[in-house]
Structures are given as structure tokens and as C-alpha cells.
Amino acid sequence: LEANVRSFLQFRSNVNKGIRNTLLNSPDMFFAYNNGITITASSCEQNSQGNIISLTNLQIVNGGQTTAALFHALKNGVNLEGVFVQTKLSILDDIGDEDIIPNISKFANMQNKINDSDFFSNHPFHRKMEKKSRQISAPIVSGQIRATKWFYERSRGSYNNEKKKGTKGDEKAFLLEYPAHQKMDKLSVAKTAVIFDGDPHHAVKGQQIMFKHFAGNIQPRWEKNQFNFNDNFFMEIVAKQILFRDGRMIVLKQVSGQSIQPVLAY
């Protein structure tokens, strides 16, 4: 573990607790649930069947938490029979190892963080709101010749992906239908919902804590009657977005003394 970037974080973190719970309760699913480990070696010896029988200068450069969790679980009497760990092995000669191994460790540990809100994005509630955002048009604002829609971004980046999907002409048509200021994501919807439900103190505790509170409110209501999340519910979401955004602009104008015009997009 000399080339690993962290020592064992014990079983205090949620990830390591999850590793331990899998080992205790679903050892046969460890291969499917765990990301595995990344290792390097300077040489590899194989038998006639192609199986690895020895490695020289073995280093675990990513997966130290998994390795240590397995060790401590075994030490505490957990049966690891049937536990399989996927492994990525790179054989490197001694020349240049000092440059390559740190890069393997660096890039293996560099991943876009997946938040709890990203996992909840597959809940039927969000799918339903996404569908309604593609169906329900906003009333035509004075001076415009066509109706627009509010884009509900269930998955991070989906607005830009949809916008860039076709030609320049397609992008222009998309922006006419879904103007940039009429994009709302699940975090902004959750924030306004928590505030308008009378819990602004939860809205200021950080996005993930706020979103967890929102999800905790939605789940029982969804289970009780999912048909309450209808067209009127979606339009109420949009109304809360407008009230919150424009109210915030008015407050900023008062605080800064600048001339800030709210965007009244209905």
C-alpha cells in the first residue's frame, strides 16, 4: 500500500460501512457492488494455463479501503468464502515507475462525484415531473408569439445535452421552446418546495441535506397517492420557482441599490 494515497479510514465512513455490510449480509454480491482495486507490478509469472502464480513488487494504488476492509473483516471472523474482487493489473518495468504509478493512482481516484440527489433522480416522482415539463406549456407572455415550456432537468446535464443534440437550427428551436431562464433542476425544485412547505431552516443546511429532507417528504406522499402529482402540482412547482427567483432579485436590488429587473416568465 506504499503507493496508495490514504490509510484505512476505519468503518466510520458510509462507504466503508457499506463494504462491511455487503461482506456480512450479501458476500455473493461483493463483486457486483464493489469498484474493485487497481494494482501495479514490475513483473508477472504465469503457468501453462495462463493463470497468474506470482507478482513482483505488487502495489495497490487504488482500492486501499476495500483491501483494508477485507482484512479487518477477516480478522474479526467474517467468512469471506464466495467473495470476489475485480482487479485491474498493470505490469510496469522499473523504468519510469516513479512517474507512471502516481499517475495511475491519481487518475484512478479522479472520478466525478455522484451525489445522493443523483441517485434519487430515478424515482418515479422525478420521471413524472420530467414528462410533464415536456407536455405542459406556459401561458404566452405579452409580446411573444409562441408558448414556451419549463425544462425539468431530472439528470444533471440533460438540458445541455438536449440543446446540443441536433443542428444549430435545432438548438435555436430548442431555446425558443425551453429558454435558459426556464430551466429548473431537482435541487432548485427541492429548495423551493422545502421553503414553501415552511422549513426554510432545512433549505440552508447544504444541498444534499436539504434534498434528503425533500425526498423524505415526497416518498410517503407518493406512496399514499401518486395521482396527486398531476398537472396542477407541476404548475405549482413552476409558480414557486418564479416567486422564489423574482423575490430574490427584488431583495438583491434593495440590498445592493442596483437596478435589477426580475425575470417575470410565466
Coordinates of C-alpha atoms in Angstrom, one line a residue:
L1 CA 0.0 0.0 0.0
E2 CA 3.0 2.3 -0.2
A3 CA 1.7 4.0 -3.4
N4 CA -1.8 4.4 -2.0
V5 CA -3.0 7.9 -1.2
R6 CA -4.8 7.1 2.0
S7 CA -4.6 4.9 5.0
F8 CA -7.6 2.9 6.2
L9 CA -10.4 5.2 7.2
Q10 CA -11.9 2.5 9.6
F11 CA -15.6 1.7 9.3
R12 CA -16.7 5.2 10.1
S13 CA -17.3 6.4 6.6
N14 CA -20.6 5.5 4.8
V15 CA -18.6 3.8 2.0
N16 CA -16.6 1.6 4.4
K17 CA -19.8 0.8 6.4
G18 CA -21.4 -0.3 3.1
I19 CA -18.4 -2.5 2.3
R20 CA -18.7 -4.2 5.7
N21 CA -22.5 -4.6 5.3
T22 CA -22.1 -6.3 2.0
L23 CA -19.5 -8.6 3.4
L24 CA -21.7 -9.5 6.3
N25 CA -25.1 -9.7 4.5
S26 CA -24.5 -10.2 0.7
P27 CA -21.0 -11.6 0.2
D28 CA -22.0 -13.1 -3.1
M29 CA -22.8 -9.6 -4.4
F30 CA -19.5 -8.1 -3.4
F31 CA -18.1 -8.4 -7.0
A32 CA -21.2 -6.6 -8.4
Y33 CA -21.3 -3.8 -5.7
N34 CA -17.6 -3.0 -5.2
N35 CA -15.5 -1.0 -7.6
G36 CA -12.6 -3.4 -7.1
I37 CA -8.9 -2.5 -6.8
T38 CA -6.2 -1.2 -9.1
I39 CA -2.7 -2.7 -8.7
T40 CA 0.7 -2.5 -10.4
A41 CA 3.6 -4.9 -10.5
S42 CA 7.1 -4.9 -12.1
S43 CA 6.7 -8.4 -13.5
C44 CA 4.2 -11.3 -13.7
E45 CA 4.7 -15.0 -13.8
Q46 CA 2.0 -17.3 -15.3
N47 CA 1.6 -21.0 -15.5
S48 CA 0.9 -23.0 -18.7
Q49 CA -2.9 -22.3 -18.3
G50 CA -2.3 -18.6 -18.2
N51 CA -3.1 -18.2 -14.6
I52 CA -1.0 -15.7 -12.5
I53 CA 1.1 -17.5 -10.0
S54 CA 3.4 -14.7 -8.8
L55 CA 3.8 -10.9 -9.0
T56 CA 6.9 -8.9 -8.2
N57 CA 6.8 -5.5 -6.5
L58 CA 3.0 -5.6 -6.1
Q59 CA 1.4 -2.2 -5.2
I60 CA -2.2 -1.4 -4.6
V61 CA -2.6 2.1 -5.9
N62 CA -6.4 2.3 -5.8
G63 CA -8.6 0.3 -3.5
G64 CA -6.8 0.5 -0.2
Q65 CA -10.1 1.0 1.6
T66 CA -11.5 -2.2 0.0
T67 CA -8.3 -4.2 0.8
A68 CA -8.2 -3.0 4.4
A69 CA -11.9 -3.6 4.9
L70 CA -11.5 -7.2 3.7
F71 CA -8.5 -7.7 6.0
H72 CA -10.3 -6.3 9.1
A73 CA -13.5 -8.3 8.3
L74 CA -11.4 -11.5 8.0
K75 CA -9.6 -10.6 11.2
N76 CA -12.9 -10.2 13.0
G77 CA -14.1 -13.6 11.9
V78 CA -16.2 -12.7 8.8
N79 CA -16.4 -15.6 6.4
L80 CA -15.0 -14.4 3.0
E81 CA -15.7 -17.5 1.1
G82 CA -17.5 -16.6 -2.1
V83 CA -16.3 -13.0 -2.0
F84 CA -14.6 -12.0 -5.3
V85 CA -12.8 -8.7 -6.0
Q86 CA -12.4 -7.4 -9.5
T87 CA -8.9 -6.2 -10.2
K88 CA -7.1 -4.0 -12.8
L89 CA -3.5 -5.0 -13.1
S90 CA -0.8 -3.0 -14.9
I91 CA 2.7 -4.6 -15.4
L92 CA 5.4 -1.9 -15.5
D93 CA 9.1 -2.2 -15.8
D94 CA 11.3 -0.4 -13.3
I95 CA 12.0 2.4 -15.8
G96 CA 9.6 5.3 -15.3
D97 CA 7.7 3.7 -12.4
E98 CA 8.1 6.8 -10.3
D99 CA 6.2 8.8 -12.9
I100 CA 3.6 6.2 -14.0
I101 CA 2.5 4.8 -10.7
P102 CA 1.5 8.2 -9.2
N103 CA -0.5 9.0 -12.4
I104 CA -2.3 5.7 -12.2
S105 CA -3.2 6.4 -8.6
K106 CA -4.2 9.9 -9.4
F107 CA -6.4 9.1 -12.4
A108 CA -8.0 6.0 -10.8
N109 CA -9.1 8.2 -7.9
M110 CA -10.3 11.1 -10.0
Q111 CA -14.0 10.5 -10.7
N112 CA -17.0 12.8 -10.9
K113 CA -18.7 12.7 -7.5
I114 CA -22.2 11.1 -7.6
N115 CA -24.4 12.8 -5.1
D116 CA -27.4 11.4 -3.2
S117 CA -29.6 13.6 -5.3
D118 CA -28.3 11.9 -8.5
F119 CA -29.5 8.5 -7.2
F120 CA -32.9 9.9 -6.3
S121 CA -33.3 11.2 -9.8
N122 CA -34.6 7.8 -11.0
H123 CA -37.5 8.0 -8.5
P124 CA -40.9 7.9 -10.4
F125 CA -41.7 11.3 -9.0
H126 CA -38.9 12.9 -11.0
R127 CA -39.7 10.9 -14.1
K128 CA -43.3 12.1 -13.9
M129 CA -42.2 15.8 -13.4
E130 CA -39.8 15.4 -16.3
K131 CA -42.6 14.1 -18.5
K132 CA -45.0 16.9 -17.6
S133 CA -42.3 19.5 -18.3
R134 CA -42.2 18.3 -21.9
Q135 CA -46.0 18.4 -22.2
I136 CA -47.3 21.5 -20.3
S137 CA -46.8 24.9 -22.0
A138 CA -46.6 28.1 -20.1
P139 CA -49.1 30.9 -20.9
I140 CA -47.9 33.1 -23.7
V141 CA -46.2 36.3 -22.3
S142 CA -47.2 39.6 -23.8
G143 CA -45.0 40.4 -26.8
Q144 CA -44.3 36.7 -27.6
I145 CA -45.8 34.8 -30.5
R146 CA -45.5 31.3 -29.1
A147 CA -45.8 29.4 -25.9
T148 CA -42.7 28.2 -24.0
K149 CA -42.1 25.4 -21.5
W150 CA -40.2 24.9 -18.3
F151 CA -37.5 22.3 -18.7
Y152 CA -37.3 20.0 -15.7
E153 CA -33.7 18.7 -15.5
R154 CA -34.0 15.3 -13.8
S155 CA -30.4 14.2 -14.6
R156 CA -27.5 16.7 -14.3
G157 CA -26.5 18.0 -17.8
S158 CA -29.6 16.8 -19.6
Y159 CA -30.6 20.3 -20.6
N160 CA -27.3 21.0 -22.4
N161 CA -27.3 17.5 -23.9
E162 CA -30.8 18.1 -25.4
K163 CA -29.8 21.6 -26.5
K164 CA -26.7 20.3 -28.4
K165 CA -28.3 17.2 -29.8
G166 CA -29.0 18.4 -33.3
T167 CA -28.0 21.2 -35.7
K168 CA -27.6 24.9 -34.9
G169 CA -31.2 25.3 -36.2
D170 CA -32.4 22.6 -33.8
E171 CA -30.6 24.3 -30.9
K172 CA -32.2 27.6 -31.7
A173 CA -35.7 26.0 -31.9
F174 CA -34.9 24.2 -28.6
L175 CA -34.1 27.5 -26.9
L176 CA -37.2 29.1 -28.2
E177 CA -39.3 26.3 -26.6
Y178 CA -37.1 26.0 -23.5
P179 CA -35.4 29.3 -22.7
A180 CA -32.4 29.1 -20.5
H181 CA -34.1 31.0 -17.6
Q182 CA -36.9 28.5 -17.7
K183 CA -34.6 25.5 -16.7
M184 CA -35.1 24.1 -13.3
D185 CA -33.2 21.2 -11.8
K186 CA -34.3 18.8 -9.0
L187 CA -32.2 20.7 -6.4
S188 CA -33.8 24.1 -7.2
V189 CA -37.3 22.4 -7.1
A190 CA -36.4 20.8 -3.8
K191 CA -35.2 24.0 -2.3
T192 CA -38.3 26.0 -3.1
A193 CA -40.5 23.1 -2.0
V194 CA -38.8 22.9 1.3
I195 CA -39.1 26.7 1.8
F196 CA -42.7 26.9 0.8
D197 CA -43.6 23.9 3.0
G198 CA -42.4 26.1 5.9
D199 CA -39.0 24.6 6.5
P200 CA -36.5 27.2 5.4
H201 CA -34.1 26.2 8.2
H202 CA -33.6 22.9 6.3
A203 CA -33.0 24.7 3.0
V204 CA -29.9 26.4 4.3
K205 CA -28.2 23.3 5.6
G206 CA -26.5 22.4 2.4
Q207 CA -27.8 21.0 -0.9
Q208 CA -27.6 17.3 0.0
I209 CA -29.1 17.6 3.5
M210 CA -31.8 19.8 2.0
F211 CA -32.5 17.3 -0.8
K212 CA -32.7 14.4 1.7
H213 CA -35.3 16.3 3.6
F214 CA -37.3 16.9 0.4
A215 CA -37.0 13.3 -0.6
G216 CA -38.2 12.3 2.9
N217 CA -41.3 14.4 2.4
I218 CA -42.1 13.2 -1.2
Q219 CA -41.7 9.5 -0.6
P220 CA -44.7 9.0 1.8
R221 CA -46.9 11.3 -0.2
W222 CA -46.0 9.4 -3.4
E223 CA -46.8 6.1 -1.7
K224 CA -50.1 7.4 -0.4
N225 CA -51.4 8.8 -3.7
Q226 CA -49.1 9.3 -6.7
F227 CA -52.0 10.8 -8.7
N228 CA -51.8 13.9 -6.6
F229 CA -48.7 14.8 -8.5
N230 CA -50.7 16.0 -11.5
D231 CA -50.6 18.9 -13.9
N232 CA -51.6 21.4 -11.2
F233 CA -48.8 20.1 -9.0
F234 CA -46.3 20.7 -11.7
M235 CA -47.6 24.2 -12.4
E236 CA -47.4 24.9 -8.7
I237 CA -43.7 23.9 -8.8
V238 CA -43.2 26.4 -11.6
A239 CA -45.0 29.2 -9.7
K240 CA -42.8 28.6 -6.7
Q241 CA -39.7 28.8 -8.9
I242 CA -40.9 32.2 -10.3
L243 CA -41.8 33.6 -6.8
F244 CA -38.5 32.5 -5.3
R245 CA -36.3 33.7 -8.2
D246 CA -38.1 37.1 -8.7
G247 CA -38.4 37.6 -4.9
R248 CA -34.6 37.0 -4.6
M249 CA -33.9 39.5 -7.4
I250 CA -36.1 42.1 -5.6
V251 CA -34.2 41.6 -2.3
L252 CA -30.8 41.8 -4.1
K253 CA -32.0 45.1 -5.7
Q254 CA -32.9 46.5 -2.3
V255 CA -29.7 45.4 -0.6
S256 CA -27.3 46.5 -3.4
G257 CA -29.1 49.6 -4.5
Q258 CA -28.7 48.5 -8.1
S259 CA -31.3 48.5 -10.8
I260 CA -32.2 44.8 -11.1
Q261 CA -35.2 43.8 -13.1
P262 CA -36.9 40.5 -12.1
V263 CA -37.5 38.0 -14.9
L264 CA -41.3 37.5 -14.9
A265 CA -41.5 34.4 -17.1
Y266 CA -44.9 32.8 -16.8

